[in-house]
Coordinates of C-alpha atoms and ligand atoms in Angstrom, one line a residue:
X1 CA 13.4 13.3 -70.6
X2 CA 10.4 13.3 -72.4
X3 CA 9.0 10.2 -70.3
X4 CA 10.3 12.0 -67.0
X5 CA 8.0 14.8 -67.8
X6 CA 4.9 12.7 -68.5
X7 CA 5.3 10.7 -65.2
X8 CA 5.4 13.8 -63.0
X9 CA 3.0 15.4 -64.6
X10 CA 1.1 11.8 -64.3
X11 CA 1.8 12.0 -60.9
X12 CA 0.6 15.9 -60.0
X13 CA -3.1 14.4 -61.9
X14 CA -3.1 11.9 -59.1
X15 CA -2.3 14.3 -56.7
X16 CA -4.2 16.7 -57.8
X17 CA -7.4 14.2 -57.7
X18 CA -6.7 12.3 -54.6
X19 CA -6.6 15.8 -52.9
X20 CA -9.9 16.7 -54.5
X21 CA -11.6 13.4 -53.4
X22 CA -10.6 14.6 -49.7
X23 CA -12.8 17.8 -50.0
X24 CA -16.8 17.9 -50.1
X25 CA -18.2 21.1 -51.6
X26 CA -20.8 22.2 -50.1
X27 CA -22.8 25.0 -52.3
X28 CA -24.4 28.0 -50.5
X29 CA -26.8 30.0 -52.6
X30 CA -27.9 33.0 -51.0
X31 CA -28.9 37.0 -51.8
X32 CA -25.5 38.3 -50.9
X33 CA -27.1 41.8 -52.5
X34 CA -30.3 43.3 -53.3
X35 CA -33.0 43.6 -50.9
X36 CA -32.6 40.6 -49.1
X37 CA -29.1 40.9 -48.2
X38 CA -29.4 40.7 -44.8
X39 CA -30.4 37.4 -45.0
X40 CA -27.2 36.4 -47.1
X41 CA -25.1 38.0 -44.3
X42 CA -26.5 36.2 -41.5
X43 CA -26.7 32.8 -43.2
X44 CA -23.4 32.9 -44.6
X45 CA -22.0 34.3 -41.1
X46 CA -24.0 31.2 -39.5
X47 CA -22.5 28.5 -41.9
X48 CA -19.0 29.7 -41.0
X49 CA -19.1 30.1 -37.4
X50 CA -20.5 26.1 -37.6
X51 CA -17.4 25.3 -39.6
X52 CA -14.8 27.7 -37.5
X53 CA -16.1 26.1 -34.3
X54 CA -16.1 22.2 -34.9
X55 CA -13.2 22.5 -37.6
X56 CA -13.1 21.7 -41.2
X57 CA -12.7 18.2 -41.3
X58 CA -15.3 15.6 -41.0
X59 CA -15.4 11.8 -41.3
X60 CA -12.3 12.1 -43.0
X61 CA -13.3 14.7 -45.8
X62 CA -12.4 18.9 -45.8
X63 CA -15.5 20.8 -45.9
X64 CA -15.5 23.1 -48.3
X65 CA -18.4 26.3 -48.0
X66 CA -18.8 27.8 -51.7
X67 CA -21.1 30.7 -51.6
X68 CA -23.1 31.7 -54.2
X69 CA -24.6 35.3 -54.3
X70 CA -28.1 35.1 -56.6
X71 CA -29.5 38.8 -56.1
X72 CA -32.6 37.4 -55.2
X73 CA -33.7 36.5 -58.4
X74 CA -35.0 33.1 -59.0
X75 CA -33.3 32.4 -62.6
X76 CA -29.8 33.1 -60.9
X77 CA -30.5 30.5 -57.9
X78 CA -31.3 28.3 -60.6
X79 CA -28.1 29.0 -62.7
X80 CA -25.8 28.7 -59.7
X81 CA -27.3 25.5 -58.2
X82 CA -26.8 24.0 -61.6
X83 CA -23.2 24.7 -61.8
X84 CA -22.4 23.9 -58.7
X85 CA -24.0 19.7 -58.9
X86 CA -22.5 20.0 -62.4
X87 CA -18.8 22.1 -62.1
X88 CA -18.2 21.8 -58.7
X89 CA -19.7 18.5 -58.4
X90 CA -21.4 19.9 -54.4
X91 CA -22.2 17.1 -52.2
X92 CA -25.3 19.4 -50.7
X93 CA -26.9 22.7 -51.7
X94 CA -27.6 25.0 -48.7
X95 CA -29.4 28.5 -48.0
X96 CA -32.3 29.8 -50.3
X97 CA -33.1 32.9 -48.7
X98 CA -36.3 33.4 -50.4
X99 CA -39.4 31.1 -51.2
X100 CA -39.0 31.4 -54.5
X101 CA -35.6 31.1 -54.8
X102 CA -35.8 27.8 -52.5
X103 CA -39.1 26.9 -55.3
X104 CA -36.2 27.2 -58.6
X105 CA -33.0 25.1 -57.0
X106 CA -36.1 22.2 -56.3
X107 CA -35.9 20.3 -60.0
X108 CA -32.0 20.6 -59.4
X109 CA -32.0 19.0 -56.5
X110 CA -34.3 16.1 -57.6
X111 CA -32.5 15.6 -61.0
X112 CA -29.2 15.6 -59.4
X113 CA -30.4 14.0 -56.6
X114 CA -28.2 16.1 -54.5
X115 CA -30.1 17.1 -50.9
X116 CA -31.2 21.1 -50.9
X117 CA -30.9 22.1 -47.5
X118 CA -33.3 25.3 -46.5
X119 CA -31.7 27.4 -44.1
X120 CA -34.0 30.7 -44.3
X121 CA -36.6 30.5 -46.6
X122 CA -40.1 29.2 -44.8
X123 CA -43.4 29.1 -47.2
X124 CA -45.0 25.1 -45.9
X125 CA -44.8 23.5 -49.7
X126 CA -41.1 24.0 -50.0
X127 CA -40.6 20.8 -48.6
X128 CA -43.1 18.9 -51.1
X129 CA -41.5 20.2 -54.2
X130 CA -38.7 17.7 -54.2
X131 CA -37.8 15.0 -52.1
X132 CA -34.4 16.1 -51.5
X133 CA -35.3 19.2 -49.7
X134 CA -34.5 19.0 -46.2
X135 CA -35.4 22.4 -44.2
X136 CA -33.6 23.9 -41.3
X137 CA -35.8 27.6 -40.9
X138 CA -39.0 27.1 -39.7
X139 CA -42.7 27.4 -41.7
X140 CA -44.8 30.5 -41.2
X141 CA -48.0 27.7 -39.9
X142 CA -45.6 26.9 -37.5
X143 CA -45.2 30.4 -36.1
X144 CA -48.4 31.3 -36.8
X145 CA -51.0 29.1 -35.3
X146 CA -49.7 29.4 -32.2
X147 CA -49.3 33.1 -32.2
X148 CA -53.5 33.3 -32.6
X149 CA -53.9 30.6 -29.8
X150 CA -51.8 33.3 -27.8
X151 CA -53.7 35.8 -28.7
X152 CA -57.4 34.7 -28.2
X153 CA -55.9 33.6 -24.3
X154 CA -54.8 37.1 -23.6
X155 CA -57.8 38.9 -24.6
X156 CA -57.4 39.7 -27.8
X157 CA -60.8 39.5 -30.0
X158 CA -61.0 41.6 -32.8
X159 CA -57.3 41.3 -35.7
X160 CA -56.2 43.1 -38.6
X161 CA -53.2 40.9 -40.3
X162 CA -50.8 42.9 -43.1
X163 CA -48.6 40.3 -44.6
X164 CA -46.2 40.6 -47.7
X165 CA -48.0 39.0 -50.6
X166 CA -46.3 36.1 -51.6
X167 CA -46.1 32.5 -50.4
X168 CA -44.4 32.9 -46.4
X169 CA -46.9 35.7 -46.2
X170 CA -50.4 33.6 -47.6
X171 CA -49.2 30.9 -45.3
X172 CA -49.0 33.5 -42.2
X173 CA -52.4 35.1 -42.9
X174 CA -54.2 31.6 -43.0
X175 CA -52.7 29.9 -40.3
X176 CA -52.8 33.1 -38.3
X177 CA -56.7 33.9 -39.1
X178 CA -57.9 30.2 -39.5
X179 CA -56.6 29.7 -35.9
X180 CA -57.9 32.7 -34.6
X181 CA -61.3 32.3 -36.1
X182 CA -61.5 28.3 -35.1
X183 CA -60.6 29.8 -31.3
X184 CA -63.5 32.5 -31.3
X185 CA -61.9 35.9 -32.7
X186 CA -62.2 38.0 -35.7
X187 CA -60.4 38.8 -38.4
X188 CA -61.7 42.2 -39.2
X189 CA -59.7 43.0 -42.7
X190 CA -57.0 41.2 -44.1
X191 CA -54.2 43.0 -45.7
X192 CA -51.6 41.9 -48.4
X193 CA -48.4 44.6 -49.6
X194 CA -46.8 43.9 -52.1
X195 CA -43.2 42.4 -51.8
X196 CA -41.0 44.9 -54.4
X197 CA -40.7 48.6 -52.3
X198 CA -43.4 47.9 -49.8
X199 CA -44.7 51.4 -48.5
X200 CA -46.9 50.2 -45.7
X201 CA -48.1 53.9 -44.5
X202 CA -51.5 53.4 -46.4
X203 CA -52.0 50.1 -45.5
X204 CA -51.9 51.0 -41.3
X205 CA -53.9 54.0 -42.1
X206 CA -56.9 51.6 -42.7
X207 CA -55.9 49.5 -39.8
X208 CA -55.9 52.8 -37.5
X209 CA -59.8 52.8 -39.1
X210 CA -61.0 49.8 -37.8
X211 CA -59.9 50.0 -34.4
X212 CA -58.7 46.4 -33.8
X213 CA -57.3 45.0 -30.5
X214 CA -54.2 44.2 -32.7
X215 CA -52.3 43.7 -35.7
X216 CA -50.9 40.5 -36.6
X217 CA -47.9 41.6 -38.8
X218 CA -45.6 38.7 -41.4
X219 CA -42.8 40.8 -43.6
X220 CA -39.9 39.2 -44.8
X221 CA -36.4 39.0 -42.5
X222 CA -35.0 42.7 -43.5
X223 CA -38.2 44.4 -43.9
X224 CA -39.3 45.0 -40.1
X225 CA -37.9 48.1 -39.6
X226 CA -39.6 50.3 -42.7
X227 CA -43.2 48.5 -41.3
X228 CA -42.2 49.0 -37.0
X229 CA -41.4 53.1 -38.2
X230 CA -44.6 53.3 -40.0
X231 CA -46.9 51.7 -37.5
X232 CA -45.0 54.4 -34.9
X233 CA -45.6 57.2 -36.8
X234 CA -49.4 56.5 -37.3
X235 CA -49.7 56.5 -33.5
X236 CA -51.4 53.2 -33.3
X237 CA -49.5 52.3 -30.2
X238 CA -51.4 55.3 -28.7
X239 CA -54.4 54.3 -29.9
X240 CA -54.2 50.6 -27.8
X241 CA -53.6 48.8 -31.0
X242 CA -51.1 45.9 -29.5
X243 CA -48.6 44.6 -32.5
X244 CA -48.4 40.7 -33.0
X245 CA -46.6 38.9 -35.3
X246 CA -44.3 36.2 -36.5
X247 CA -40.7 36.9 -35.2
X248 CA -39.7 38.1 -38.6
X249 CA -41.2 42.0 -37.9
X250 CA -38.7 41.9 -35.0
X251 CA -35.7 40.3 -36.5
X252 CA -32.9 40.0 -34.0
X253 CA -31.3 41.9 -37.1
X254 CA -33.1 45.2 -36.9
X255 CA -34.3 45.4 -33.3
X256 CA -31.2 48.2 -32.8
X257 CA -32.8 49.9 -35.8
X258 CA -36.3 49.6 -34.9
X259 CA -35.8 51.1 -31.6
X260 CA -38.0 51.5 -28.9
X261 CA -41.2 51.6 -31.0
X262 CA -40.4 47.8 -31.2
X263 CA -41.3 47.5 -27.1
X264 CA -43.7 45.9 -26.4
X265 CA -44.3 43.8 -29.4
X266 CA -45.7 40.1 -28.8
X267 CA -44.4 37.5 -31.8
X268 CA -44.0 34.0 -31.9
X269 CA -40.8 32.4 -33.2
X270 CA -38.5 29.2 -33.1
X271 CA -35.0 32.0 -32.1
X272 CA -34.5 34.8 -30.3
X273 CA -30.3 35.8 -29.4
X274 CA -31.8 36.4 -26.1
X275 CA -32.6 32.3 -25.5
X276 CA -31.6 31.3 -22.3
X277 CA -29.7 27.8 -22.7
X278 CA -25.8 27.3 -22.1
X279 CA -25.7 25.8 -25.9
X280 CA -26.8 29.9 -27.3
X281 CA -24.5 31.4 -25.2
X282 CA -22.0 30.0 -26.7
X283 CA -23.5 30.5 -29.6
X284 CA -23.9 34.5 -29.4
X285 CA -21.2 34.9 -28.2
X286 CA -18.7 33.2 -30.6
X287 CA -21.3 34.6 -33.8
X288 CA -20.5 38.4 -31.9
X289 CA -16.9 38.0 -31.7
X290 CA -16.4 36.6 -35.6
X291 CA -19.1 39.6 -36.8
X292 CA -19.3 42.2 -35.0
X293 CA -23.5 42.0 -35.5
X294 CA -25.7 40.0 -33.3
X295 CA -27.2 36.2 -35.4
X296 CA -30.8 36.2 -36.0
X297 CA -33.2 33.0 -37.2
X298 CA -31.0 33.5 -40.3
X299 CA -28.2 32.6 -38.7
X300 CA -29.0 29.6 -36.6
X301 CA -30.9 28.0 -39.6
X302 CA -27.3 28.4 -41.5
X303 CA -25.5 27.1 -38.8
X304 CA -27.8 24.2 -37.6
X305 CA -27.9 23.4 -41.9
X306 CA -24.0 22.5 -41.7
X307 CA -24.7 20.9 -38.5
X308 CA -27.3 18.6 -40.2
X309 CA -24.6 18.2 -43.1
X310 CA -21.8 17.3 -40.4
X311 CA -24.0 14.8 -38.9
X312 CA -24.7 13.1 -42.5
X313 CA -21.3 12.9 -43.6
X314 CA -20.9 11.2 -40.2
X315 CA -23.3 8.4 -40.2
X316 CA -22.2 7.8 -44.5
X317 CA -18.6 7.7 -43.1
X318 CA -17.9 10.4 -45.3
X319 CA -19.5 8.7 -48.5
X320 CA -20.9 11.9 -50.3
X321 CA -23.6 9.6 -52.3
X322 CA -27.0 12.2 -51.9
X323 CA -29.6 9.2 -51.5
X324 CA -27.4 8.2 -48.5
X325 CA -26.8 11.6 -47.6
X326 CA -30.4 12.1 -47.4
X327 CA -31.4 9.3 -45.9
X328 CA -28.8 10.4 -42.6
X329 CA -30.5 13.7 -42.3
X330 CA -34.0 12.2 -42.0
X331 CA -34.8 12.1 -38.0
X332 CA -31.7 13.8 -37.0
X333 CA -32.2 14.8 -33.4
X334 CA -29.7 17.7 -32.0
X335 CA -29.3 20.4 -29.7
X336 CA -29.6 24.2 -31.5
X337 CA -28.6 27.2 -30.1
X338 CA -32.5 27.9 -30.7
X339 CA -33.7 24.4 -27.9
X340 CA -34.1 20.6 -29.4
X341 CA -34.8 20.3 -32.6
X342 CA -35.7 16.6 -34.9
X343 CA -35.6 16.2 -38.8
X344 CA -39.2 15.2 -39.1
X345 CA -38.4 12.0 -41.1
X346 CA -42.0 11.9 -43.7
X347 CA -42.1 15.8 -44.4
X348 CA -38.1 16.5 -44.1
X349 CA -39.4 19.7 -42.1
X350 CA -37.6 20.6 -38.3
X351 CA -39.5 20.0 -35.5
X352 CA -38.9 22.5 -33.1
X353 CA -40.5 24.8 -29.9
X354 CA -42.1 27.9 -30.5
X355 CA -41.3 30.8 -27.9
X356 CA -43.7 33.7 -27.6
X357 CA -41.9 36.6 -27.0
X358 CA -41.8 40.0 -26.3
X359 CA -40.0 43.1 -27.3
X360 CA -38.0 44.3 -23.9
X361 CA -34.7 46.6 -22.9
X362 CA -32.1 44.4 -20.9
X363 CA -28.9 46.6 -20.6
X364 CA -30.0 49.0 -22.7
X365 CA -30.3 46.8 -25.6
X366 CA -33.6 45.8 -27.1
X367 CA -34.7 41.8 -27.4
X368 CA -37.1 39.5 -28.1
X369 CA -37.4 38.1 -24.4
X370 CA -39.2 34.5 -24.5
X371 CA -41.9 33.7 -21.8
X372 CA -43.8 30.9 -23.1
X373 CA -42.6 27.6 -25.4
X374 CA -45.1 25.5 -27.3
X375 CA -42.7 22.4 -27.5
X376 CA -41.4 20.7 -30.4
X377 CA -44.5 22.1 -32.9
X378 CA -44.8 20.0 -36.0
X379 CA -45.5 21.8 -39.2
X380 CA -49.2 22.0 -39.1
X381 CA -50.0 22.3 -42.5
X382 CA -48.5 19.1 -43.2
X383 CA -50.1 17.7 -40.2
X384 CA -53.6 18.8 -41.9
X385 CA -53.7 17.1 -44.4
X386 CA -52.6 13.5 -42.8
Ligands
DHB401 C1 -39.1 34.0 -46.2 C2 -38.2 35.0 -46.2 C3 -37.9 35.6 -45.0 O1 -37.0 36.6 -44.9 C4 -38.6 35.3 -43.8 O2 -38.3 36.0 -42.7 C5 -39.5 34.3 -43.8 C6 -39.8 33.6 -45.0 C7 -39.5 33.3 -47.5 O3 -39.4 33.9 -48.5 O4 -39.8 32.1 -47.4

């Protein structure tokens, strides 16, 4: 009796772990709360619809999505990301919806040598701070640069940039104004708000002073709307001052909040909902449908980050090993909802276009309506320094 109990219970142990070798946790750390939530929403939302739409099981193994929510605060990223290498053994960590937060999961990722896939966050040195960081967002130089070559060919001379003071926001303000300057304009006053309960009101009111041509604008994914209802209600539109930005100030997100005092605005970005291609389509739609909310960048960077962890687990056979998990995701080549995109194989960056856009109605909905594509831009401050 005795033995009969030890063999099945013997048996349910192998069971139990010959089931468990069939799943691959993936760990999704996000701000599911706090200021940032947005960002959580649409990346989480993105991972899922990759995983409801090409099915669970890859190269033999069940995918499973564990998300993490850290507030927004960087020791909690760094808590969670431990945990889940150590409890929950993940073959990948994905998300990081904040620099910062990307910055504490990086010695994890290294130690563990488990690959930490950046869906959202977008500062340029992310990628150098560990070798198993693999990015799916975008970098602000990327965004940026071209926005001020834009802007010098369509008359614009004379820029005031406000950017949130931390690292996505530095990056935008030098790419931005190094570009500009290099192509002939001026940066008239540089502004930086800080990142905890921005009030931008007395920030535009100097802009409204200097009389520029425009502003170039970075805030974080979630913050567009307080800055768009403060640059209204200082009547700077009246006063001919043209806004330019990143796509962030007119995150697919918040464009229905924003509302029309978001018309007209020119930003540079790597995804707009409104992309015309068959693949986004498909895309939107499906995202709608499962939500209820249309996907911004958020989004597509979670769902093209499971899509580089499909194709991995793919070329390893479903071998979960992180070196070889890594060394699968460097020069991926697919097609995203947001165009082509590549795994730039020496900086682990995406190689992607950048659409210039602008803020138009279509059906009485408000979008960021592309009308110009720099193809597959590298991330130029890596680039630089070659
Ligand atoms: C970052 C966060 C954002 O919400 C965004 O739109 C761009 C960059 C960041 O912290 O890196």
């Amino acid at each position: 009796m005795k033995l009969g109990i030890l063999v099945s219970a013997l048996a349910l142990c192998a069971g139990v772990a010959s089931a468990a070798a069939e799943d691959v946790t993936i760990g999704m750390i996000e701000p599911m709360t706090g200021p940032s939530a947005s960002t959580g929403k649409q990346a989480k939302a993105g991972a899922e619809l990759y995983i409801a739409l090409h099915g669970a099981t890859v190269a033999g193994k069940t995918i499973k999505l564990e998300i993490k929510d850290d507030t927004g605060a960087a020791d909690v990223t760094k808590r969670l990301a431990q945990e889940l290498v150590a409890n929950d053994h993940a073959a990948a960590l994905i998300g990081f919806g904040l620099t910062p937060l990307a910055l504490a999961a990086a010695p994890i990722a290294t130690e563990a040598k488990v690959p930490e896939i950046v869906t959202s966050a977008a500062t340029a040195v992310i990628t150098e701070k560990s070798p198993f960081i693999v990015r799916t967002s975008f970098t602000l130089p990327q965004a940026s640069a071209p926005m001020a070559e834009w802007a010098v060919k369509n008359g614009i001379k004379k820029v005031v940039t406000i950017v949130t003071d931390y690292g996505p926001g530095l990056d935008a303000e030098k790419w931005f104004g190094e570009t500009f300057k290099k192509a002939g304009g001026e940066i008239v006053q540089a502004i930086r708000v800080p990142l905890k309960n921005p009030d931008f009101a007395p920030f535009i009111q100097r802009v409204a002073d200097d009389k520029p041509d425009a502003v170039f604008v970075f805030v974080p994914s979630g913050f567009g709307a307080i800055f768009m209802k403060q640059f209204a209600e200082r009547g700077l539109a009246e006063a001919g001052i043209k806004l330019i930005g990143t796509g962030d100030v007119t995150d697919d997100d918040q464009l229905a909040d924003i509302g029309d005092p978001a018309l007209g605005a020119v930003t540079a970005h790597h995804y707009s909902a409104a992309h015309d291609s068959p693949e986004n389509k498909e895309f939107v739609a499906a995202f709608e449908k499962a939500n209820g909310f249309r996907p911004n960048f958020m989004a597509v960077g979670a769902y093209d980050g499971m899509a580089l962890v499909y194709h991995a687990l793919e070329a390893t056979k479903g071998a979960t090993d992180g070196p070889a998990l890594l060394a699968a995701m460097k020069g991926a080549k697919w097609t995203s909802p947001r165009g082509p995109v590549e795994i730039d194989p020496d900086t682990r960056d995406i190689v992607q276009n950048v659409y210039i856009r602008k803020v138009e109605k279509k059906d009485g909905q408000l979008f960021n309506v592309e009308f110009a594509t720099v193809p597959m831009v590298k991330d130029p401050f890596k680039a630089s320094k070659k």
